[in-house]
Coordinates of C-alpha atoms in Angstrom, one line a residue:
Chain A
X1431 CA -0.4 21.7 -31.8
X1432 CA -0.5 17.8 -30.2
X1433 CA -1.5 19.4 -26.8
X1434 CA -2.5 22.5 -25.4
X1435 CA -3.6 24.4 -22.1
X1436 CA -4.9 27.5 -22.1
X1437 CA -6.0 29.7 -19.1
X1438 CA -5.8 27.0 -16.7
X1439 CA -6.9 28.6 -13.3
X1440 CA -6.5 26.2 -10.2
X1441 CA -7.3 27.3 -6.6
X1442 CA -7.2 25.3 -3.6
X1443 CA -9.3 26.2 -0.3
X1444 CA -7.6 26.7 3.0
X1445 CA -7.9 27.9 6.0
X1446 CA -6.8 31.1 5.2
X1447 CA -8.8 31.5 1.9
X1448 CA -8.4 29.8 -1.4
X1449 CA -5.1 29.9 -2.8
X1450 CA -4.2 30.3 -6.3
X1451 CA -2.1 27.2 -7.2
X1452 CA -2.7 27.8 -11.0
X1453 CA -3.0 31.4 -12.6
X1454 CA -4.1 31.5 -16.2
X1455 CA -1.1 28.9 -17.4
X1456 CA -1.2 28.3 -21.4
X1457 CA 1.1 26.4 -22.9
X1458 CA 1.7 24.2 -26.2
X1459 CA 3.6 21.1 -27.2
X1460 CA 3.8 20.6 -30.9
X1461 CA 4.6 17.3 -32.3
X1462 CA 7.3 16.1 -32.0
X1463 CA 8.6 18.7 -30.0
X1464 CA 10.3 18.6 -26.0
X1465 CA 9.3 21.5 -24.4
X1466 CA 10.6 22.5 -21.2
X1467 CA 8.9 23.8 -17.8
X1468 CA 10.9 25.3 -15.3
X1469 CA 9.8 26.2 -11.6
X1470 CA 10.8 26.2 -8.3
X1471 CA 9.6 24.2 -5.6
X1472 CA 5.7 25.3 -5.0
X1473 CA 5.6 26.9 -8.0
X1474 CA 2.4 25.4 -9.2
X1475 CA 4.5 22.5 -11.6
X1476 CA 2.9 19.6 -10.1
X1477 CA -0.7 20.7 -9.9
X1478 CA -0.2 21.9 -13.4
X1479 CA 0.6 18.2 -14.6
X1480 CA -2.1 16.7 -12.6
X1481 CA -4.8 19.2 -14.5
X1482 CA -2.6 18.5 -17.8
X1483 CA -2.9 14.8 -17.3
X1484 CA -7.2 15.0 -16.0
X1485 CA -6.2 13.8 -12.6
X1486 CA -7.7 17.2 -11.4
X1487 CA -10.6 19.4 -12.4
X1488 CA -9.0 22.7 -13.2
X1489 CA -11.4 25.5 -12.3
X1490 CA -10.9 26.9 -15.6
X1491 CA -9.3 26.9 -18.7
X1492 CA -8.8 23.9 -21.3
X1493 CA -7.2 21.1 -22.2
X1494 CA -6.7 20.2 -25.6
X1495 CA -5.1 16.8 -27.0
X1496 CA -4.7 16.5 -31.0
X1497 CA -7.9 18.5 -31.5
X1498 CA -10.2 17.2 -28.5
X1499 CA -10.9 19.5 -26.0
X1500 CA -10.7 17.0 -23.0
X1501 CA -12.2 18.3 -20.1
X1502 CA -15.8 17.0 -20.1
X1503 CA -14.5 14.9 -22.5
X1504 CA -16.3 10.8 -22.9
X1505 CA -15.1 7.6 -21.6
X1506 CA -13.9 6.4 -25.0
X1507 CA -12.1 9.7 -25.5
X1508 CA -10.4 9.3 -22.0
X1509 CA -9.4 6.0 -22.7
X1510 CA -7.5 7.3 -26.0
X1511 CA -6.1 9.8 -24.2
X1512 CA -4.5 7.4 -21.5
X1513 CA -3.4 5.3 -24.4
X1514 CA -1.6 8.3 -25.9
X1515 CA -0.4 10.1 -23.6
X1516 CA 2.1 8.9 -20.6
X1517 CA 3.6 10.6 -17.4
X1518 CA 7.1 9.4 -16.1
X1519 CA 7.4 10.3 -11.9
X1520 CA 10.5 12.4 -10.2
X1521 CA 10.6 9.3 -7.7
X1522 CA 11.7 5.9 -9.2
X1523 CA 10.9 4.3 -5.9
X1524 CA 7.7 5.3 -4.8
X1525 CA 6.5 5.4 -8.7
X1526 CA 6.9 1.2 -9.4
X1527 CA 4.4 -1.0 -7.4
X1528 CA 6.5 -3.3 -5.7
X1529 CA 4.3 -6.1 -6.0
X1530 CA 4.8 -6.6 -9.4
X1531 CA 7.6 -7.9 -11.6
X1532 CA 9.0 -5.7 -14.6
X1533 CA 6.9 -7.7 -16.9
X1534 CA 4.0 -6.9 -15.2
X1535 CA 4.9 -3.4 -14.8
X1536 CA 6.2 -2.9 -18.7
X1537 CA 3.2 -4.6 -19.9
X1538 CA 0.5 -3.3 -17.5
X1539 CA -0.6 -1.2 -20.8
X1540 CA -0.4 -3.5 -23.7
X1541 CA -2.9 -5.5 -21.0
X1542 CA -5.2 -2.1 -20.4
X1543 CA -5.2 -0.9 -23.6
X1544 CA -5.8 -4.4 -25.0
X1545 CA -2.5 -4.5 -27.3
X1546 CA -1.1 -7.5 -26.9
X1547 CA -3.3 -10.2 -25.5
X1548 CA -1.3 -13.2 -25.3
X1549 CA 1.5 -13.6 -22.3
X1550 CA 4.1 -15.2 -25.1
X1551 CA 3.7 -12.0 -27.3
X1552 CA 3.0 -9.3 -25.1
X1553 CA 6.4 -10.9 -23.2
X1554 CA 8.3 -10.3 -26.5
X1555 CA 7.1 -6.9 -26.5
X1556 CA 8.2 -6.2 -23.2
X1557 CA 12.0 -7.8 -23.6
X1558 CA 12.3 -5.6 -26.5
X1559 CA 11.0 -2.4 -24.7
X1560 CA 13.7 -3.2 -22.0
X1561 CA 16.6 -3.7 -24.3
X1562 CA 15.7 -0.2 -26.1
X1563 CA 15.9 1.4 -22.6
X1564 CA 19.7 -0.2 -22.0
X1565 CA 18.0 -3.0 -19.6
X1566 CA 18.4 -6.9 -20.3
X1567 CA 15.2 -8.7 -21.3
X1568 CA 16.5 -11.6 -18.6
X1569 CA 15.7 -8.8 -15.9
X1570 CA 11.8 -8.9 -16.2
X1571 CA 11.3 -11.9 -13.7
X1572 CA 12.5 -9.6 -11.0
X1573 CA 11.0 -6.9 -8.5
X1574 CA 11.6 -3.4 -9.1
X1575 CA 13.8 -3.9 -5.5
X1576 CA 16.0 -5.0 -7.2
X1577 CA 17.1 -2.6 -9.1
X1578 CA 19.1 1.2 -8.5
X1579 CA 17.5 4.6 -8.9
X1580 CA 18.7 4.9 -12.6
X1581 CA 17.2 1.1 -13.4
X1582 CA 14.3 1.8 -12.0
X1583 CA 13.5 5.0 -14.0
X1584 CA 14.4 3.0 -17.0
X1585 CA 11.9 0.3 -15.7
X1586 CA 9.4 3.3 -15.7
X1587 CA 10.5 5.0 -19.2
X1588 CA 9.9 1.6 -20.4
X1589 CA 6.5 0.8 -18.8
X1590 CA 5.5 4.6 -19.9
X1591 CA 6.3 3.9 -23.5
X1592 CA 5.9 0.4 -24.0
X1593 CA 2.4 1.7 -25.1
X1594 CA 3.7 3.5 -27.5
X1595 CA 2.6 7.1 -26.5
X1596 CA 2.7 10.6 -28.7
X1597 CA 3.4 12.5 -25.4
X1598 CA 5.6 11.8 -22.7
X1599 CA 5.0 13.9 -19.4
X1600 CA 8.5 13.8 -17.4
X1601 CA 7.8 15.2 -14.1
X1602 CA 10.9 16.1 -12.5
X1603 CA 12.5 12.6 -14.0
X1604 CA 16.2 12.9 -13.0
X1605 CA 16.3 15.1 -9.9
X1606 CA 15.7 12.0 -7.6
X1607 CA 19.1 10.3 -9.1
X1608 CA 22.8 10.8 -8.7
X1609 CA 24.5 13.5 -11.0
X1610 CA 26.4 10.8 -12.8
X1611 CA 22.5 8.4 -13.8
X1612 CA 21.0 11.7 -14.6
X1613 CA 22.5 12.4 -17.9
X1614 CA 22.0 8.4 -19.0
X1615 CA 18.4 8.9 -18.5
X1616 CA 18.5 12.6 -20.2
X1617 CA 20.5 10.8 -22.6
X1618 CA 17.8 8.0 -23.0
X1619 CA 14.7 10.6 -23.6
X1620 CA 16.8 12.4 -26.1
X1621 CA 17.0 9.2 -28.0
X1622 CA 13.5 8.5 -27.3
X1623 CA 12.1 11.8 -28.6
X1624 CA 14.0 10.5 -32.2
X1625 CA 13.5 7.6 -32.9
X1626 CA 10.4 7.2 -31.8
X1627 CA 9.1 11.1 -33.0
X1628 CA 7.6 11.2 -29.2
X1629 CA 6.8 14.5 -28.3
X1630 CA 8.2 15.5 -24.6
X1631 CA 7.1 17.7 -22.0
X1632 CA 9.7 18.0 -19.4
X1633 CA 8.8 19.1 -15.9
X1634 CA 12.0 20.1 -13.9
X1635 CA 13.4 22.7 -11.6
X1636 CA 16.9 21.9 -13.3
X1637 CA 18.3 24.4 -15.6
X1638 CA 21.0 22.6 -17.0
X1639 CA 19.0 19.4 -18.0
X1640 CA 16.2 21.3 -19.8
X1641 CA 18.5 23.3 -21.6
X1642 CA 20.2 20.1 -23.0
X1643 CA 16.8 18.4 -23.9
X1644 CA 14.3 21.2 -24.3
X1645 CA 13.6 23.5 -27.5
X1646 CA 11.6 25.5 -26.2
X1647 CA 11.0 26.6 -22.7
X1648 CA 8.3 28.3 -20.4
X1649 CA 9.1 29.7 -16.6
X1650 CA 6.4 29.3 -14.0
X1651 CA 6.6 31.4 -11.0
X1652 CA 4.0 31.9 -8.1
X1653 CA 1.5 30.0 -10.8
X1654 CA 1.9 31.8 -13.4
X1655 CA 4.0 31.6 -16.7
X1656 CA 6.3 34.6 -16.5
X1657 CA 8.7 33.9 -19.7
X1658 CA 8.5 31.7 -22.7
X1659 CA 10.5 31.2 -25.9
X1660 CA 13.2 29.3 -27.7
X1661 CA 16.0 28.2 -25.6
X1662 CA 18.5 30.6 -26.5
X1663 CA 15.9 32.9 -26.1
X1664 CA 15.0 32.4 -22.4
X1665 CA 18.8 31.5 -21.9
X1666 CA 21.2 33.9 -24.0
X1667 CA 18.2 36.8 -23.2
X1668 CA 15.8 35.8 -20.2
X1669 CA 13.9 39.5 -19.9
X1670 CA 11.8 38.6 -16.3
X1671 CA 13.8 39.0 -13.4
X1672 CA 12.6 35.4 -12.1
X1673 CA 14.5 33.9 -15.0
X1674 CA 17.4 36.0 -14.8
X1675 CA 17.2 35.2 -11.2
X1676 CA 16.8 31.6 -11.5
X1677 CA 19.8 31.3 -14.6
X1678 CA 22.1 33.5 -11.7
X1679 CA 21.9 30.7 -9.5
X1680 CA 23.2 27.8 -11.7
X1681 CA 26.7 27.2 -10.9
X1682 CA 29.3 27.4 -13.3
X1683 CA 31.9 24.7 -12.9
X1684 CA 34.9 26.8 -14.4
X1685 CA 35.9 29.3 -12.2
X1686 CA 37.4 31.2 -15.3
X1687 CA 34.3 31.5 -16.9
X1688 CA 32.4 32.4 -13.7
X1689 CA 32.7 36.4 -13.4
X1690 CA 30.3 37.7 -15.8
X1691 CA 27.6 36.3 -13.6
X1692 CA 25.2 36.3 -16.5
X1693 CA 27.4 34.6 -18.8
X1694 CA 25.2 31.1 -19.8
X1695 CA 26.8 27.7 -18.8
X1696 CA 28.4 25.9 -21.8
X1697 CA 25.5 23.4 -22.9
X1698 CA 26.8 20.2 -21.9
X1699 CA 27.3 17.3 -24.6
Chain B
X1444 CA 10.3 -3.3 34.5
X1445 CA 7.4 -3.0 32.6
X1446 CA 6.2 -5.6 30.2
X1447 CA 7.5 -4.0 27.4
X1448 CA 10.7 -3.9 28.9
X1449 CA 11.5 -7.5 29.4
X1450 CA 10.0 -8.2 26.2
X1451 CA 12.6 -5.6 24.1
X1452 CA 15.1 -7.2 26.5
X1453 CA 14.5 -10.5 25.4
X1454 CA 13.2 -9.5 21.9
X1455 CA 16.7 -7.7 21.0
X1456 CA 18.5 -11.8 20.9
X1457 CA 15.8 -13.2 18.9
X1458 CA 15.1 -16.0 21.3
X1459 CA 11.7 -14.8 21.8
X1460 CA 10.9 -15.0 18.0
X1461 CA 11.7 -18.9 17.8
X1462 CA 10.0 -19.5 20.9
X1463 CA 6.6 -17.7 19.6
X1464 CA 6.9 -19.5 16.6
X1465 CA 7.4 -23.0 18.4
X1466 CA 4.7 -22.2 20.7
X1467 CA 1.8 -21.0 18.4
X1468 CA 2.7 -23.8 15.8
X1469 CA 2.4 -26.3 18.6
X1470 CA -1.3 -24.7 19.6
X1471 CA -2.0 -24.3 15.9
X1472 CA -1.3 -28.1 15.8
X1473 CA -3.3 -28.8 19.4
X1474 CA -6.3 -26.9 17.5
X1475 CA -6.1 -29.3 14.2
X1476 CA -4.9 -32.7 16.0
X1477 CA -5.6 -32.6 19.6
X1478 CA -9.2 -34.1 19.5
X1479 CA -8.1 -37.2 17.9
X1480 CA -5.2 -37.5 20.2
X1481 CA -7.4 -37.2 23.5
X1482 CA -8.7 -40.6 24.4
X1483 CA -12.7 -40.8 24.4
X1484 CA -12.5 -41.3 28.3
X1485 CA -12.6 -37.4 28.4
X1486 CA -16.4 -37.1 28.2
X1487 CA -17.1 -39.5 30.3
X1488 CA -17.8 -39.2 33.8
X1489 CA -15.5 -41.3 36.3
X1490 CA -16.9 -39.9 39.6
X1491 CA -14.6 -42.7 41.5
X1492 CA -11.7 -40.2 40.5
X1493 CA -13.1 -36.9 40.7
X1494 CA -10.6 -34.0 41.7
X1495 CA -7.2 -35.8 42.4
X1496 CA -4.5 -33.4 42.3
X1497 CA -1.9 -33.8 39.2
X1498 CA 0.0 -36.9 39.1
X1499 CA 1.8 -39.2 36.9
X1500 CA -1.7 -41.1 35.9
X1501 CA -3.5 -37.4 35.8
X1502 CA -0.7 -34.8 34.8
X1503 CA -3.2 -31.9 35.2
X1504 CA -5.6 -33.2 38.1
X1505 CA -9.1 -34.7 37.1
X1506 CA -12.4 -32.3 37.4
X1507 CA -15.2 -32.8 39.2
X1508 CA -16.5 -35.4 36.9
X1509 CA -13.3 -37.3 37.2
X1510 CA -12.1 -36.7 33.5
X1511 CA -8.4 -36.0 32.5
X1512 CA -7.3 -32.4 32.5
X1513 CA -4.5 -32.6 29.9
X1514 CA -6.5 -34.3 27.8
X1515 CA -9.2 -32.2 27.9
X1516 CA -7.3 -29.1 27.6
X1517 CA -5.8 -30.7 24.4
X1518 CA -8.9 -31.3 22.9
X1519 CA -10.4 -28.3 24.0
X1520 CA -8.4 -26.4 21.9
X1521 CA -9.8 -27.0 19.0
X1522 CA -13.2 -25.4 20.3
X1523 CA -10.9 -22.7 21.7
X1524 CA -9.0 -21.3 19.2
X1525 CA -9.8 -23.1 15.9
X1526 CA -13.3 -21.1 16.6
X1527 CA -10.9 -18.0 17.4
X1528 CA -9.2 -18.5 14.2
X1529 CA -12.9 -19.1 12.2
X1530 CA -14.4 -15.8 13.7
X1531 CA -11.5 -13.3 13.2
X1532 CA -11.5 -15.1 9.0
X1533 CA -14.8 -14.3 9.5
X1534 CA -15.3 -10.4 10.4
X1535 CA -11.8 -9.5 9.1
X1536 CA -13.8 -10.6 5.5
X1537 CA -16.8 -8.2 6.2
X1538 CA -14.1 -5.7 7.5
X1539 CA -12.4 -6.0 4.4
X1540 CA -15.8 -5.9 1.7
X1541 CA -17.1 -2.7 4.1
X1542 CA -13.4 -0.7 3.6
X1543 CA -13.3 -1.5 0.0
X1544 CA -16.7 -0.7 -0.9
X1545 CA -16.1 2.1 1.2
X1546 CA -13.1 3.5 -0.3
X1547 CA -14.0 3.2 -3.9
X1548 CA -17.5 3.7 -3.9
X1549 CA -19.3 6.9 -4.2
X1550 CA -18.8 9.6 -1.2
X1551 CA -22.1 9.4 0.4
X1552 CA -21.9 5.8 0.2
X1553 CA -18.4 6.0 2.5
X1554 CA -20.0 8.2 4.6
X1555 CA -22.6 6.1 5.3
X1556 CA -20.6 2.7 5.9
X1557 CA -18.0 4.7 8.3
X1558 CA -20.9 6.1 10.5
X1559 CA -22.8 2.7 10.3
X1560 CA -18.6 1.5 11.3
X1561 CA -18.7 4.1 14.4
X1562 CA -21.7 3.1 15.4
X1563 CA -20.3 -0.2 15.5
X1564 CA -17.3 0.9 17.1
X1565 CA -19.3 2.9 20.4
X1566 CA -20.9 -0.2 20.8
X1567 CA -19.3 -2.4 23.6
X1568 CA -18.2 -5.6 21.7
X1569 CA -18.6 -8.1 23.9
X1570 CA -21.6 -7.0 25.1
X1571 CA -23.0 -6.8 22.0
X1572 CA -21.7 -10.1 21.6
X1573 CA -23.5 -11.2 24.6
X1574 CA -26.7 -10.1 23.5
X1575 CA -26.4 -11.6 20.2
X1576 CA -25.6 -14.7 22.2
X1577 CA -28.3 -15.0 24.5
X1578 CA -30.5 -14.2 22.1
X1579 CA -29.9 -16.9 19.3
X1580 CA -29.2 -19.4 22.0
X1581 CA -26.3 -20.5 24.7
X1582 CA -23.9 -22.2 22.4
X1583 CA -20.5 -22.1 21.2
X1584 CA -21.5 -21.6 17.8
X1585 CA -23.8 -18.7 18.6
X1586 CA -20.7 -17.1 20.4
X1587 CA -18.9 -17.5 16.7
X1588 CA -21.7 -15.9 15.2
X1589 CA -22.2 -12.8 17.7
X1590 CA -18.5 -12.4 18.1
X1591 CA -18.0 -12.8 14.1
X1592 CA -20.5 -9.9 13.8
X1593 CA -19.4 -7.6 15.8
X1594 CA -15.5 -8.0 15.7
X1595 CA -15.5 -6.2 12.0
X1596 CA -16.1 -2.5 12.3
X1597 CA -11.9 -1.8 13.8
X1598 CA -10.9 -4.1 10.8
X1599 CA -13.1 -2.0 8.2
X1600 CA -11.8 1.6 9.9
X1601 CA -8.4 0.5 9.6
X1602 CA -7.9 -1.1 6.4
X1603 CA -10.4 1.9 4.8
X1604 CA -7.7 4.6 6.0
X1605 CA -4.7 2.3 4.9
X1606 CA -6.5 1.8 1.5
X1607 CA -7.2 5.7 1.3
X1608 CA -3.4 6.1 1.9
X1609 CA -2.1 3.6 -1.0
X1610 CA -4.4 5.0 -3.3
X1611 CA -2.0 8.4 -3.3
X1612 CA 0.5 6.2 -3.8
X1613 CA 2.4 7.2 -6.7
X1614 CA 2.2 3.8 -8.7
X1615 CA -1.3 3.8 -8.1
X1616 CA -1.5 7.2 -9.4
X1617 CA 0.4 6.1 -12.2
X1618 CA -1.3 3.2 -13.3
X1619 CA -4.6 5.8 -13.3
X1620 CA -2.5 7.7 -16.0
X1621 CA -1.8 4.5 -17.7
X1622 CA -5.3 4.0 -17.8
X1623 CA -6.4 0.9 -15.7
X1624 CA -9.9 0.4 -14.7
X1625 CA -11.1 1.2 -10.9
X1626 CA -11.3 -2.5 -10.5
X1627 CA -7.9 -3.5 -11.7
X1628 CA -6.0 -0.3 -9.3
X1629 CA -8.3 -2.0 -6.3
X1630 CA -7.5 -5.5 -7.3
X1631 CA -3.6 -5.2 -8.6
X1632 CA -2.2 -1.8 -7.3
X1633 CA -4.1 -0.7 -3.5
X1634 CA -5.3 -4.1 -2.1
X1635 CA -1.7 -6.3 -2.4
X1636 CA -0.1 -3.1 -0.8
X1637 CA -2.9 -2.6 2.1
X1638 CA -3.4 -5.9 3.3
X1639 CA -0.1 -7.2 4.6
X1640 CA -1.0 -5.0 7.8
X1641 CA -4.3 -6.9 8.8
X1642 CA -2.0 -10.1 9.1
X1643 CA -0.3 -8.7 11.7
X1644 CA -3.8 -7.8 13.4
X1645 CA -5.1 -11.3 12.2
X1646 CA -2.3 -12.3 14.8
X1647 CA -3.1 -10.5 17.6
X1648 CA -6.7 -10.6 17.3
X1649 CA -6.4 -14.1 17.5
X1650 CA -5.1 -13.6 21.1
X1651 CA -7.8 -11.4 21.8
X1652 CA -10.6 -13.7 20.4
X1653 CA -9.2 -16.3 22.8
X1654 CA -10.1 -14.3 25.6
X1655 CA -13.2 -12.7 24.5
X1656 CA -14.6 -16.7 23.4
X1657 CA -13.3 -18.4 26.6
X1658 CA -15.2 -15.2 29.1
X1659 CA -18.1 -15.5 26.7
X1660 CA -18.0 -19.6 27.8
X1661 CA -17.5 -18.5 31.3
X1662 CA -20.0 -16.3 31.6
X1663 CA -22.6 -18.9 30.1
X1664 CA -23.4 -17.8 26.3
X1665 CA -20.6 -19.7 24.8
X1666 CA -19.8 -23.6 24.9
X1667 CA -21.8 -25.7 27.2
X1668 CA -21.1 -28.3 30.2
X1669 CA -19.6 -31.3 28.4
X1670 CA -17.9 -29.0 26.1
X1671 CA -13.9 -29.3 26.8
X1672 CA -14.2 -25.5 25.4
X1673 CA -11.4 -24.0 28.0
X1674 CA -13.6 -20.8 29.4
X1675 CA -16.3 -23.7 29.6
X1676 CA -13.7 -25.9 31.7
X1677 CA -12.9 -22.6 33.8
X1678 CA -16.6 -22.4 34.6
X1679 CA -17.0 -26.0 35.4
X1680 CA -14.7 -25.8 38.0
X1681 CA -14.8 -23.1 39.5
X1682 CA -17.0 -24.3 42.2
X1683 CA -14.4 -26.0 43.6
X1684 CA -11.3 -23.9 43.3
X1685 CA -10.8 -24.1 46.9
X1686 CA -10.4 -27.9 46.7
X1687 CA -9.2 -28.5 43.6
X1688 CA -7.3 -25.4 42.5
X1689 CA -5.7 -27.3 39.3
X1690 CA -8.9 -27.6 37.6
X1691 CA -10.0 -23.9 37.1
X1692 CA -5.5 -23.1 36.7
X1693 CA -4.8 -25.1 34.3
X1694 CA -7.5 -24.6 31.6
X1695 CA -7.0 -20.9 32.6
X1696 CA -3.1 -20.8 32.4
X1697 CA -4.3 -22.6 29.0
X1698 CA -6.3 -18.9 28.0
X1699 CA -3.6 -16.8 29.0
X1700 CA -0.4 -18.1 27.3
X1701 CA -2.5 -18.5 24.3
X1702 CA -3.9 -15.5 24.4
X1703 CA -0.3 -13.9 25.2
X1704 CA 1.5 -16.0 22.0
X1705 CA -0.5 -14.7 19.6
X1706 CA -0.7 -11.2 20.9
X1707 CA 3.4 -11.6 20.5
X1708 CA 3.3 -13.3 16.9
X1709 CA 1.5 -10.2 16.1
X1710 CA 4.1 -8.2 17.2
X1711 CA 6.6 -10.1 16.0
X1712 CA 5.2 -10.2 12.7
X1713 CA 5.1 -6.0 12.8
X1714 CA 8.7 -6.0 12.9
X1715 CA 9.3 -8.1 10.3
X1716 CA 6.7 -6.4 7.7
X1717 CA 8.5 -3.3 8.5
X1718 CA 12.0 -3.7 10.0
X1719 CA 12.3 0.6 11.0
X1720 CA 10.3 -0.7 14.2
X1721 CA 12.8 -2.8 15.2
X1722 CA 14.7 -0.5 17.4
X1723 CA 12.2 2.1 18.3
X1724 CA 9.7 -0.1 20.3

C-alpha cells in the first residue's frame, strides 16, 4: 500500500467535553489506485485529511507513506512527503492566493522543491502543465480573478501536480462548481490518475461523482468508517443502514427507473 | 445630521473622493515644496508690522513678530505633517516586526510580545509621549521620537490578529501542503494579503499624528518658538487671540482640515480595498 491510516483517533476539547472528531479511521490507497471517501457534512472528512496530510497531530493511530511511518517522522522525510504527496481544496476561490499569477502559483513547487531553478525552464514546465489541464499556456501572466470556478480548479490541479506527486488528495473538488464544470474536472482527474499512474484519494459527499471515479470506496459516519469495499460492493450491496441511507437519497433522474428506491443510478459516462 | 450623515450624503456622488484626493495631494505637496516657496522674510522679525489683520500684502494677518501667516503656514507644513508622515513610517515598522515575530514565532514568545503590546496599549499615548518628550528634551524631533515609540502597539495588535486570520487561509494552508518554508508562507502567502489594511490606517493615522504633533508643540515638548511648526504657531499666538484672532485661526484651521483629509483618505481608501462597505456605512 502507497498510504495508509490506521486507528486514527482525533478528539477536540469543548466546552461540553472533548468530542470525538476521529474514531479509529483505517484506510488504504494502493498505487495507483482512486479510492473514494464518502461522508456527510461533520462527518469527520476534513479533520481526517488534515491528520492524513500532517497538518494535525492525531491523538492516535498512524500514518504511513510508501513504507515511512510519518508521524514523528524528520524534516527530510517531511519534505519528501510534501514533494509526493498533494491536496486539491473544495473551494477554487479561497484555495489560489490572489497575489500571485498562474506561473507563480503552478510553479510555487518546482521553486520549493528545488526542480526547476531557472525562470525560462521552470516557465516551460508550467505552460505545459496548463495545456495538460485544458488551460492555454498564454494564460499564466494573469491573476487567478480572472478566471471561473472550473478554471480556477484547473489552475489548482495544475499547481498540485506540476510537482509531479504519487498521491493526489481531492477534498471535496467539484462540489463548489456548477453541475455542468463538475464532470470536466472529474473528467480531468480520471485522465490524470492514467496517464500519469497518480494514485487518488477522493474526498466528497457526492455519490454520483465517486462512483464514476472511485474503485474502491469507504463510508464515514459520526467519525467512524461504517462500510468499505469495491464499488459495486458498497453500491449494488451497501449492508450499513448509513449507506443504504445515504445511496436512498441520490436522485434518480428518470422517473421510470425511480420506484425500486434501492435500484442504483445508471453510472454516468 | 450627524457627521456621518453628511459625509454618506456627499460620499454616495463621489465628489468627496476627488476633493480628498485634491486636497491631501496639495498638503502632500505643501509638506515636500512649501519651505522653498516661503520667502526667508518668515523668520525674521518685522515688529513695524506686527498683527495686521489679513490683507492683500498679508493674506493671513502677520504674528506678533510681524512675519507672514500664509507663508509660514506653508512652510510649516513640512515640520507638521512630513514629521506626521516620518513617525507613523516609523512605529507602523516596529508594529509590523512585533506582529510578525509575534505570529510566527514560538507561543510563549507571542504571549509575551502581546502583553508587552497591552501594556503599551493601557498606557495613555500622548502622555507617554509627553514624558518621553520632556525627558529627552523640548524639540520637535524628540516629539518624533516619543510619539514614534509609543504609536506601535494598536499597529502590532491589529496586523497580529489579521496575520493570524490569513494564515487559515486556505492558499496559505495549501502552500504548507505544497511544502514552502515558514519564511516563504510569511513572505509570499500571509504578509501581501495582511498588509493592504494598515494603508488604510497609515491614512488616518496620519490625521491623527497631525493632532497629537501640533498639541505636543502647543503644550511645549514639540517644536520651538521660531519653528513655523503649526501647534508651535498656535502657541505663539495665543497670547493675543483677543487682538489678533487670525494668528492662532489660521494655523489652527491649518490642524484641523489636515487632520480631517486624511482621516477621510483613510476612509475613502476602506471602501475602495473592499467595495462590500460601500453601502453599509
Amino acid at each position: 500500500m502507497l498510504f495508509e491510516l490506521a486507528h486514527i483517533t482525533k478528539t477536540f476539547p469543548t466546552a461540553q467535553g472533548r468530542i470525538t472528531s476521529l474514531d479509529d479511521v483505517s484506510l488504504s490507497v494502493g498505487e495507483g489506485q482512486a479510492v473514494g471517501l464518502v461522508g456527510e457534512s461533520g462527518s469527520g472528512k476534513t479533520t481526517l485529511i488534515r491528520c492524513a496530510l500532517l497538518l494535525t497531530q492525531p491523538d492516535g493511530g498512524a500514518v504511513t507513506f510508501d513504507g515511512t511511518s510519518m508521524l514523528g517522522a524528520t524534516r527530510e522525510q517531511v519534505r519528501q512527503f510534501r514533494r509526493q504527496v498533494q491536496l486539491v481544496f473544495q473551494d477554487p476561490f479561497s484555495s489560489l492566493n490572489p497575489r500571485m499569477t498562474v506561473e507563480e502559483l503552478v510553479g510555487e513547487g518546482l521553486v520549493i522543491h528545488g526542480i526547476e531553478n531557472s525562470a525560462a525552464r521552470r516557465r516551460d514546465s508550467v505552460a505545459e502543465m496548463l495545456t495538460v489541464v485544458g488551460l492555454r499556456p498564454d494564460d499564466m501572466k494573469r491573476y487567478p480573478n480572472s478566471f471561473s470556478g472550473g478554471q480556477r480548479q484547473r489552475i489548482a490541479i495544475a499547481r498540485a501536480l506540476a510537482i509531479r506527486p504519487r498521491l493526489l488528495v481531492c477534498d471535496e473538488p467539484v462540489s463548489a462548481l456548477d453541475v455542468s464544470v463538475q464532470a470536466q474536472v472529474i473528467n480531468l482527474l480520471r485522465e490524470m490518475q492514467k496517464a500519469l499512474g497518480l494514485t487518488i484519494l477522493f474526498v466528497a459527499h457526492d455519490l454520483a461523482v465517486v462512483r464514476h471515479l472511485c474503485a474502491h470506496v469507504y463510508v464515514l459516519n459520526r467519525g467512524k468508517i461504517v462500510e468499505s469495499g469495491s464499488r459495486d460492493q458498497v453500491f449494488d450491496h451497501p449492508t450499513h443502514p448509513y449507506t443504504q441511507a445515504l445511496l436512498a437519497a441520490v436522485p434518480i433522474p428518470d422517473p421510470r427507473r425511480r420506484p425500486p428506491r434501492r435500484q442504483p443510478a445508471p453510472a454516468a459516462s | 445630521m450627524t457627521l456621518a450623515a453628511v459625509r454618506r450624503s456627499v460620499q454616495s456622488s463621489g465628489k468627496l473622493d476627488m476633493f480628498v484626493f485634491a486636497l491631501t495631494g496639495f498638503l502632500i505637496f505643501l509638506a515636500i515644496f512649501g519651505p522653498l516657496l516661503a520667502p526667508d522674510s518668515i523668520y525674521r522679525s518685522d515688529i513695524g508690522n506686527a498683527l495686521q489683520p489679513p490683507s492683500g500684502a498679508h493674506w493671513f494677518g502677520t504674528d506678533d513678530q510681524g512675519r507672514d501667516i500664509f507663508w509660514r503656514l506653508v512652510a510649516g507644513a513640512q515640520a507638521t505633517l512630513l514629521s506626521s508622515v516620518l513617525i507613523v513610517a516609523a512605529y507602523s515598522l516596529i508594529g509590523v516586526a512585533v506582529a510578525t515575530i509575534a505570529a510566527v514565532g514560538p507561543k510563549w514568545l507571542d504571549e509575551l510580545l502581546m502583553r508587552i503590546t497591552d501594556i503599551g496599549l493601557a498606557l495613555p499615548g500622548l502622555i507617554v509621549a509627553l514624558g518621553f518628550a520632556a525627558a529627552l528634551g523640548p524639540s520637535l524631533e524628540s516629539a518624533i521620537i516619543a510619539k514614534a515609540i509609543t504609536g506601535w502597539p494598536v499597529t502590532a495588535r491589529l496586523l497580529r490578529s489579521i496575520l493570524m486570520q490569513t494564515m487559515t487561509a486556505q492558499y496559505v494552508v495549501g502552500a504548507q501542503v505544497l511544502g514552502a518554508s515558514k519564511w516563504r508562507l510569511m513572505t509570499r502567502h500571509v504578509l501581501p494579503n495582511s498588509l493592504d489594511i494598515l494603508i488604510v490606517k497609515w491614512a488616518g493615522d496620519i490625521g491623527a499624528t497631525v493632532l497629537i504633533l501640533a498639541a505636543m508643540s502647543f503644550i511645549g515638548v514639540g517644536a520651538q518658538a521660531p519653528s513655523a511648526e503649526w501647534g508651535a504657531m498656535v502657541a505663539d499666538a495665543k497670547g493675543y487671540v483677543s487682538s489678533a484672532w487670525w494668528a492662532v485661526a489660521a494655523p489652527g484651521a491649518m490642524i484641523a482640515i489636515t487632520s480631517v483629509a486624511f482621516s477621510l483618505l483613510g476612509d475613502i481608501l476602506q471602501v475602495w480595498r473592499d467595495p462590500s462597505l460601500r453601502d453599509s456605512r
